[in-house]
């Protein structure tokens, strides 16, 4: 029987590549997104579109759609990035990033709690910009704050889900060339997805709750 993986933010970039590579591995893939794409529909995966992780009712709709499905991997990948600097902070944009990047993964993981089983692996796609110790340049208030909050949530999830046999990993994908980064970056989405899946492969209950670079480097909080 094939294993099942669910990926949010699946219509482009890293999410699309995660879906592609998981399908190539033989997983049944549930690709979750607000709006699908031609690239995603071309994959042999189950697409659940119209899902906005910022909205409780939308995530509850996802819960109903996948009810009864047991997940082997849950990858919370949906994210939002807005550039800001002190003196020009748009606080509604900060809130939007907190809703998507921090509350979104927590909202999805809680809603899909019944789909998690002994041996399920939960991955939170974060950023090293959520590291307080690694902040050497300032700015990016909304993005940094939202990813730091996600990291904190990930550690709590690791503790709370451990007794159920569910492991959690908090992963920085690297500086990836996607639409989110305006195609700037040092690696392509396919390479990032491959590295992320390697880290998920390695995840155990004993290593649950770690904050890792996709390369395997442990990152500072």
PDB file of C-alpha atoms in Angstrom:
ATOM      1  CA  UNK A   1       0.000   0.000   0.000  1.00  0.00           C
ATOM      2  CA  UNK A   2       1.396   3.381  -1.022  1.00  0.00           C
ATOM      3  CA  UNK A   3       2.322   5.920   1.594  1.00  0.00           C
ATOM      4  CA  UNK A   4       0.527   9.270   1.615  1.00  0.00           C
ATOM      5  CA  UNK A   5       2.009  12.774   1.836  1.00  0.00           C
ATOM      6  CA  UNK A   6       0.204  16.104   2.059  1.00  0.00           C
ATOM      7  CA  UNK A   7       1.962  19.311   0.982  1.00  0.00           C
ATOM      8  CA  UNK A   8       0.603  22.851   1.408  1.00  0.00           C
ATOM      9  CA  UNK A   9       1.621  25.686  -0.900  1.00  0.00           C
ATOM     10  CA  UNK A  10       1.879  23.070  -3.614  1.00  0.00           C
ATOM     11  CA  UNK A  11       1.173  25.026  -6.790  1.00  0.00           C
ATOM     12  CA  UNK A  12       4.656  26.415  -7.427  1.00  0.00           C
ATOM     13  CA  UNK A  13       8.245  26.647  -6.243  1.00  0.00           C
ATOM     14  CA  UNK A  14       9.429  24.323  -3.506  1.00  0.00           C
ATOM     15  CA  UNK A  15       5.942  22.939  -2.867  1.00  0.00           C
ATOM     16  CA  UNK A  16       5.508  21.914  -6.491  1.00  0.00           C
ATOM     17  CA  UNK A  17       8.901  20.191  -6.488  1.00  0.00           C
ATOM     18  CA  UNK A  18       8.140  18.392  -3.233  1.00  0.00           C
ATOM     19  CA  UNK A  19       4.962  17.034  -4.805  1.00  0.00           C
ATOM     20  CA  UNK A  20       6.816  15.997  -7.948  1.00  0.00           C
ATOM     21  CA  UNK A  21       9.568  14.175  -6.079  1.00  0.00           C
ATOM     22  CA  UNK A  22       7.251  12.513  -3.588  1.00  0.00           C
ATOM     23  CA  UNK A  23       5.143  11.210  -6.467  1.00  0.00           C
ATOM     24  CA  UNK A  24       8.295   9.903  -8.159  1.00  0.00           C
ATOM     25  CA  UNK A  25       9.019   8.034  -4.939  1.00  0.00           C
ATOM     26  CA  UNK A  26       5.621   6.337  -5.210  1.00  0.00           C
ATOM     27  CA  UNK A  27       3.709   8.351  -2.620  1.00  0.00           C
ATOM     28  CA  UNK A  28       0.055   9.209  -2.989  1.00  0.00           C
ATOM     29  CA  UNK A  29       0.330  12.991  -2.862  1.00  0.00           C
ATOM     30  CA  UNK A  30      -2.331  15.440  -1.716  1.00  0.00           C
ATOM     31  CA  UNK A  31      -1.336  18.846  -3.101  1.00  0.00           C
ATOM     32  CA  UNK A  32      -2.993  21.695  -1.208  1.00  0.00           C
ATOM     33  CA  UNK A  33      -3.089  25.247  -2.546  1.00  0.00           C
ATOM     34  CA  UNK A  34      -5.238  28.345  -2.897  1.00  0.00           C
ATOM     35  CA  UNK A  35      -5.132  28.199  -6.686  1.00  0.00           C
ATOM     36  CA  UNK A  36      -3.755  25.346  -8.780  1.00  0.00           C
ATOM     37  CA  UNK A  37      -1.295  25.765 -11.639  1.00  0.00           C
ATOM     38  CA  UNK A  38      -0.785  24.079 -14.982  1.00  0.00           C
ATOM     39  CA  UNK A  39       2.451  22.572 -13.638  1.00  0.00           C
ATOM     40  CA  UNK A  40       0.640  21.076 -10.670  1.00  0.00           C
ATOM     41  CA  UNK A  41      -2.301  19.712 -12.641  1.00  0.00           C
ATOM     42  CA  UNK A  42       0.206  18.016 -14.964  1.00  0.00           C
ATOM     43  CA  UNK A  43       1.446  15.900 -12.055  1.00  0.00           C
ATOM     44  CA  UNK A  44      -0.251  12.638 -11.147  1.00  0.00           C
ATOM     45  CA  UNK A  45      -1.353  13.933  -7.743  1.00  0.00           C
ATOM     46  CA  UNK A  46      -4.593  14.746  -5.946  1.00  0.00           C
ATOM     47  CA  UNK A  47      -5.068  18.521  -5.979  1.00  0.00           C
ATOM     48  CA  UNK A  48      -7.092  20.188  -3.237  1.00  0.00           C
ATOM     49  CA  UNK A  49      -7.369  23.818  -4.295  1.00  0.00           C
ATOM     50  CA  UNK A  50      -9.276  26.715  -2.777  1.00  0.00           C
ATOM     51  CA  UNK A  51      -7.555  26.243   0.579  1.00  0.00           C
ATOM     52  CA  UNK A  52      -6.237  29.357   2.321  1.00  0.00           C
ATOM     53  CA  UNK A  53      -4.234  28.494   5.448  1.00  0.00           C
ATOM     54  CA  UNK A  54      -5.000  31.960   6.853  1.00  0.00           C
ATOM     55  CA  UNK A  55      -8.675  31.100   7.246  1.00  0.00           C
ATOM     56  CA  UNK A  56     -10.092  28.721   9.840  1.00  0.00           C
ATOM     57  CA  UNK A  57     -13.115  27.805   7.720  1.00  0.00           C
ATOM     58  CA  UNK A  58     -10.904  27.027   4.730  1.00  0.00           C
ATOM     59  CA  UNK A  59      -8.671  24.690   6.731  1.00  0.00           C
ATOM     60  CA  UNK A  60     -11.746  23.052   8.243  1.00  0.00           C
ATOM     61  CA  UNK A  61     -12.934  22.413   4.685  1.00  0.00           C
ATOM     62  CA  UNK A  62      -9.606  20.683   4.002  1.00  0.00           C
ATOM     63  CA  UNK A  63     -10.136  18.568   7.106  1.00  0.00           C
ATOM     64  CA  UNK A  64     -13.469  17.379   5.728  1.00  0.00           C
ATOM     65  CA  UNK A  65     -11.988  16.622   2.301  1.00  0.00           C
ATOM     66  CA  UNK A  66      -9.212  14.398   3.657  1.00  0.00           C
ATOM     67  CA  UNK A  67     -11.166  12.853   6.530  1.00  0.00           C
ATOM     68  CA  UNK A  68     -10.209   9.218   7.049  1.00  0.00           C
ATOM     69  CA  UNK A  69      -6.841   9.580   5.274  1.00  0.00           C
ATOM     70  CA  UNK A  70      -3.784   8.524   7.240  1.00  0.00           C
ATOM     71  CA  UNK A  71      -0.755  10.669   6.468  1.00  0.00           C
ATOM     72  CA  UNK A  72       2.816   9.423   6.506  1.00  0.00           C
ATOM     73  CA  UNK A  73       4.217  12.901   5.807  1.00  0.00           C
ATOM     74  CA  UNK A  74       2.692  16.336   6.361  1.00  0.00           C
ATOM     75  CA  UNK A  75       4.710  19.223   4.914  1.00  0.00           C
ATOM     76  CA  UNK A  76       3.569  22.687   5.937  1.00  0.00           C
ATOM     77  CA  UNK A  77       5.158  24.664   3.116  1.00  0.00           C
ATOM     78  CA  UNK A  78       2.711  27.510   2.334  1.00  0.00           C
ATOM     79  CA  UNK A  79       4.366  30.837   3.049  1.00  0.00           C
ATOM     80  CA  UNK A  80       4.229  34.581   2.492  1.00  0.00           C
ATOM     81  CA  UNK A  81       7.094  37.078   2.252  1.00  0.00           C
ATOM     82  CA  UNK A  82       6.803  40.863   2.254  1.00  0.00           C
ATOM     83  CA  UNK A  83       9.839  43.155   2.301  1.00  0.00           C
ATOM     84  CA  UNK A  84       9.793  45.856   4.971  1.00  0.00           C
ATOM     85  CA  UNK A  85      12.118  48.096   6.981  1.00  0.00           C
ATOM     86  CA  UNK A  86      11.805  50.236  10.092  1.00  0.00           C
ATOM     87  CA  UNK A  87       9.968  53.465   9.330  1.00  0.00           C
ATOM     88  CA  UNK A  88       7.942  51.887   6.549  1.00  0.00           C
ATOM     89  CA  UNK A  89       6.359  48.879   8.208  1.00  0.00           C
ATOM     90  CA  UNK A  90       2.865  48.057   6.936  1.00  0.00           C
ATOM     91  CA  UNK A  91       1.382  46.337   9.957  1.00  0.00           C
ATOM     92  CA  UNK A  92      -1.403  44.664   7.997  1.00  0.00           C
ATOM     93  CA  UNK A  93       1.326  42.939   5.965  1.00  0.00           C
ATOM     94  CA  UNK A  94       3.015  41.860   9.204  1.00  0.00           C
ATOM     95  CA  UNK A  95      -0.278  40.361  10.362  1.00  0.00           C
ATOM     96  CA  UNK A  96      -0.764  38.598   7.029  1.00  0.00           C
ATOM     97  CA  UNK A  97       2.666  36.987   7.350  1.00  0.00           C
ATOM     98  CA  UNK A  98       1.962  35.914  10.922  1.00  0.00           C
ATOM     99  CA  UNK A  99      -1.342  34.389   9.803  1.00  0.00           C
ATOM    100  CA  UNK A 100       0.221  32.486   6.904  1.00  0.00           C
ATOM    101  CA  UNK A 101       3.682  31.597   8.164  1.00  0.00           C
ATOM    102  CA  UNK A 102       3.056  30.987  11.873  1.00  0.00           C
ATOM    103  CA  UNK A 103      -0.621  30.297  12.455  1.00  0.00           C
ATOM    104  CA  UNK A 104      -1.182  28.579   9.099  1.00  0.00           C
ATOM    105  CA  UNK A 105       1.017  25.522   9.787  1.00  0.00           C
ATOM    106  CA  UNK A 106      -0.340  25.236  13.324  1.00  0.00           C
ATOM    107  CA  UNK A 107      -3.901  25.563  12.049  1.00  0.00           C
ATOM    108  CA  UNK A 108      -3.344  22.847   9.425  1.00  0.00           C
ATOM    109  CA  UNK A 109      -1.537  20.460  11.767  1.00  0.00           C
ATOM    110  CA  UNK A 110      -4.241  20.744  14.429  1.00  0.00           C
ATOM    111  CA  UNK A 111      -7.069  20.362  11.909  1.00  0.00           C
ATOM    112  CA  UNK A 112      -5.437  17.243  10.451  1.00  0.00           C
ATOM    113  CA  UNK A 113      -4.607  15.758  13.853  1.00  0.00           C
ATOM    114  CA  UNK A 114      -6.782  12.703  13.213  1.00  0.00           C
ATOM    115  CA  UNK A 115      -4.768  12.000  10.050  1.00  0.00           C
ATOM    116  CA  UNK A 116      -1.526  11.739  12.005  1.00  0.00           C
ATOM    117  CA  UNK A 117      -0.506   8.280  13.150  1.00  0.00           C
ATOM    118  CA  UNK A 118       2.376   6.418  14.756  1.00  0.00           C
ATOM    119  CA  UNK A 119       5.340   7.125  12.472  1.00  0.00           C
ATOM    120  CA  UNK A 120       3.953  10.231  10.763  1.00  0.00           C
ATOM    121  CA  UNK A 121       6.544  12.926  10.054  1.00  0.00           C
ATOM    122  CA  UNK A 122       5.564  16.596  10.181  1.00  0.00           C
ATOM    123  CA  UNK A 123       7.831  19.131   8.464  1.00  0.00           C
ATOM    124  CA  UNK A 124       7.565  22.887   8.923  1.00  0.00           C
ATOM    125  CA  UNK A 125       9.252  24.858   6.144  1.00  0.00           C
ATOM    126  CA  UNK A 126      10.656  27.876   7.945  1.00  0.00           C
ATOM    127  CA  UNK A 127      13.606  30.198   7.312  1.00  0.00           C
ATOM    128  CA  UNK A 128      16.871  30.944   9.031  1.00  0.00           C
ATOM    129  CA  UNK A 129      15.524  34.513   9.042  1.00  0.00           C
ATOM    130  CA  UNK A 130      13.438  33.263  11.961  1.00  0.00           C
ATOM    131  CA  UNK A 131      16.665  32.781  13.932  1.00  0.00           C
ATOM    132  CA  UNK A 132      17.151  35.542  16.508  1.00  0.00           C
ATOM    133  CA  UNK A 133      20.819  34.634  17.018  1.00  0.00           C
ATOM    134  CA  UNK A 134      21.462  34.744  13.259  1.00  0.00           C
ATOM    135  CA  UNK A 135      19.906  38.192  12.684  1.00  0.00           C
ATOM    136  CA  UNK A 136      22.843  40.377  11.633  1.00  0.00           C
ATOM    137  CA  UNK A 137      21.102  42.803   9.275  1.00  0.00           C
ATOM    138  CA  UNK A 138      17.738  43.855  10.774  1.00  0.00           C
ATOM    139  CA  UNK A 139      14.620  44.771   8.746  1.00  0.00           C
ATOM    140  CA  UNK A 140      12.182  42.168   7.369  1.00  0.00           C
ATOM    141  CA  UNK A 141      10.110  42.525  10.534  1.00  0.00           C
ATOM    142  CA  UNK A 142       7.013  40.616   9.469  1.00  0.00           C
ATOM    143  CA  UNK A 143       8.881  37.738   7.890  1.00  0.00           C
ATOM    144  CA  UNK A 144      11.402  37.349  10.713  1.00  0.00           C
ATOM    145  CA  UNK A 145       8.729  37.553  13.409  1.00  0.00           C
ATOM    146  CA  UNK A 146       6.445  35.070  11.664  1.00  0.00           C
ATOM    147  CA  UNK A 147       9.191  32.510  11.121  1.00  0.00           C
ATOM    148  CA  UNK A 148      10.477  32.869  14.702  1.00  0.00           C
ATOM    149  CA  UNK A 149       6.916  32.217  15.884  1.00  0.00           C
ATOM    150  CA  UNK A 150       6.703  29.182  13.591  1.00  0.00           C
ATOM    151  CA  UNK A 151       9.940  27.830  15.058  1.00  0.00           C
ATOM    152  CA  UNK A 152       8.515  28.180  18.569  1.00  0.00           C
ATOM    153  CA  UNK A 153       5.341  26.389  17.506  1.00  0.00           C
ATOM    154  CA  UNK A 154       7.404  23.609  15.959  1.00  0.00           C
ATOM    155  CA  UNK A 155       9.190  22.866  19.234  1.00  0.00           C
ATOM    156  CA  UNK A 156       5.869  22.731  21.093  1.00  0.00           C
ATOM    157  CA  UNK A 157       4.426  20.418  18.432  1.00  0.00           C
ATOM    158  CA  UNK A 158       7.451  18.141  18.779  1.00  0.00           C
ATOM    159  CA  UNK A 159       6.765  17.811  22.511  1.00  0.00           C
ATOM    160  CA  UNK A 160       2.989  17.458  22.189  1.00  0.00           C
ATOM    161  CA  UNK A 161       3.019  14.899  19.351  1.00  0.00           C
ATOM    162  CA  UNK A 162       5.893  12.744  20.582  1.00  0.00           C
ATOM    163  CA  UNK A 163       3.692  10.536  22.785  1.00  0.00           C
ATOM    164  CA  UNK A 164       1.639   9.745  19.659  1.00  0.00           C
ATOM    165  CA  UNK A 165       4.761   8.645  17.791  1.00  0.00           C
ATOM    166  CA  UNK A 166       4.739  11.697  15.504  1.00  0.00           C
ATOM    167  CA  UNK A 167       8.060  13.454  14.825  1.00  0.00           C
ATOM    168  CA  UNK A 168       8.479  17.098  13.828  1.00  0.00           C
ATOM    169  CA  UNK A 169      11.307  18.868  12.009  1.00  0.00           C
ATOM    170  CA  UNK A 170      11.761  22.598  11.411  1.00  0.00           C
ATOM    171  CA  UNK A 171      13.531  23.125   8.083  1.00  0.00           C
ATOM    172  CA  UNK A 172      15.201  26.049   6.321  1.00  0.00           C
ATOM    173  CA  UNK A 173      15.279  25.240   2.580  1.00  0.00           C
ATOM    174  CA  UNK A 174      18.173  27.538   1.694  1.00  0.00           C
ATOM    175  CA  UNK A 175      18.083  30.627  -0.510  1.00  0.00           C
ATOM    176  CA  UNK A 176      15.942  29.202  -3.297  1.00  0.00           C
ATOM    177  CA  UNK A 177      15.192  30.732  -6.711  1.00  0.00           C
ATOM    178  CA  UNK A 178      11.391  31.013  -6.601  1.00  0.00           C
ATOM    179  CA  UNK A 179       8.732  33.608  -7.297  1.00  0.00           C
ATOM    180  CA  UNK A 180       8.803  34.435  -3.569  1.00  0.00           C
ATOM    181  CA  UNK A 181      12.464  35.504  -3.844  1.00  0.00           C
ATOM    182  CA  UNK A 182      11.947  37.191  -7.233  1.00  0.00           C
ATOM    183  CA  UNK A 183      14.052  34.376  -8.731  1.00  0.00           C
ATOM    184  CA  UNK A 184      17.087  35.364  -6.664  1.00  0.00           C
ATOM    185  CA  UNK A 185      18.875  32.654  -4.741  1.00  0.00           C
ATOM    186  CA  UNK A 186      21.678  30.127  -4.741  1.00  0.00           C
ATOM    187  CA  UNK A 187      19.805  26.876  -5.516  1.00  0.00           C
ATOM    188  CA  UNK A 188      16.880  25.739  -7.647  1.00  0.00           C
ATOM    189  CA  UNK A 189      13.602  24.459  -6.161  1.00  0.00           C
ATOM    190  CA  UNK A 190      14.287  20.903  -7.283  1.00  0.00           C
ATOM    191  CA  UNK A 191      17.581  20.746  -5.399  1.00  0.00           C
ATOM    192  CA  UNK A 192      16.021  22.323  -2.318  1.00  0.00           C
ATOM    193  CA  UNK A 193      13.144  19.838  -2.369  1.00  0.00           C
ATOM    194  CA  UNK A 194      15.550  16.908  -2.651  1.00  0.00           C
ATOM    195  CA  UNK A 195      17.569  18.116   0.343  1.00  0.00           C
ATOM    196  CA  UNK A 196      14.421  18.740   2.388  1.00  0.00           C
ATOM    197  CA  UNK A 197      13.166  15.220   1.697  1.00  0.00           C
ATOM    198  CA  UNK A 198      16.517  13.807   2.781  1.00  0.00           C
ATOM    199  CA  UNK A 199      16.158  15.596   6.114  1.00  0.00           C
ATOM    200  CA  UNK A 200      12.599  14.261   6.473  1.00  0.00           C
ATOM    201  CA  UNK A 201      13.874  10.758   5.683  1.00  0.00           C
ATOM    202  CA  UNK A 202      16.384  11.083   8.535  1.00  0.00           C
ATOM    203  CA  UNK A 203      13.830  12.379  11.054  1.00  0.00           C
ATOM    204  CA  UNK A 204      13.126  10.208  14.101  1.00  0.00           C
ATOM    205  CA  UNK A 205      11.380  10.722  17.409  1.00  0.00           C
ATOM    206  CA  UNK A 206      14.821  11.066  18.992  1.00  0.00           C
ATOM    207  CA  UNK A 207      15.692  14.009  16.704  1.00  0.00           C
ATOM    208  CA  UNK A 208      12.222  15.598  16.753  1.00  0.00           C
ATOM    209  CA  UNK A 209      12.053  19.360  17.308  1.00  0.00           C
ATOM    210  CA  UNK A 210      15.350  20.351  15.684  1.00  0.00           C
ATOM    211  CA  UNK A 211      15.859  23.498  13.549  1.00  0.00           C
ATOM    212  CA  UNK A 212      17.894  22.444  10.529  1.00  0.00           C
ATOM    213  CA  UNK A 213      19.234  23.821   7.275  1.00  0.00           C
ATOM    214  CA  UNK A 214      18.265  21.617   4.329  1.00  0.00           C
ATOM    215  CA  UNK A 215      21.934  20.626   4.145  1.00  0.00           C
ATOM    216  CA  UNK A 216      21.680  19.107   7.619  1.00  0.00           C
ATOM    217  CA  UNK A 217      23.397  21.914   9.556  1.00  0.00           C
ATOM    218  CA  UNK A 218      21.825  22.656  12.947  1.00  0.00           C
ATOM    219  CA  UNK A 219      20.734  26.307  13.019  1.00  0.00           C
ATOM    220  CA  UNK A 220      20.747  28.591  16.069  1.00  0.00           C
ATOM    221  CA  UNK A 221      17.484  29.726  17.597  1.00  0.00           C
TER     222      UNK A 221
END
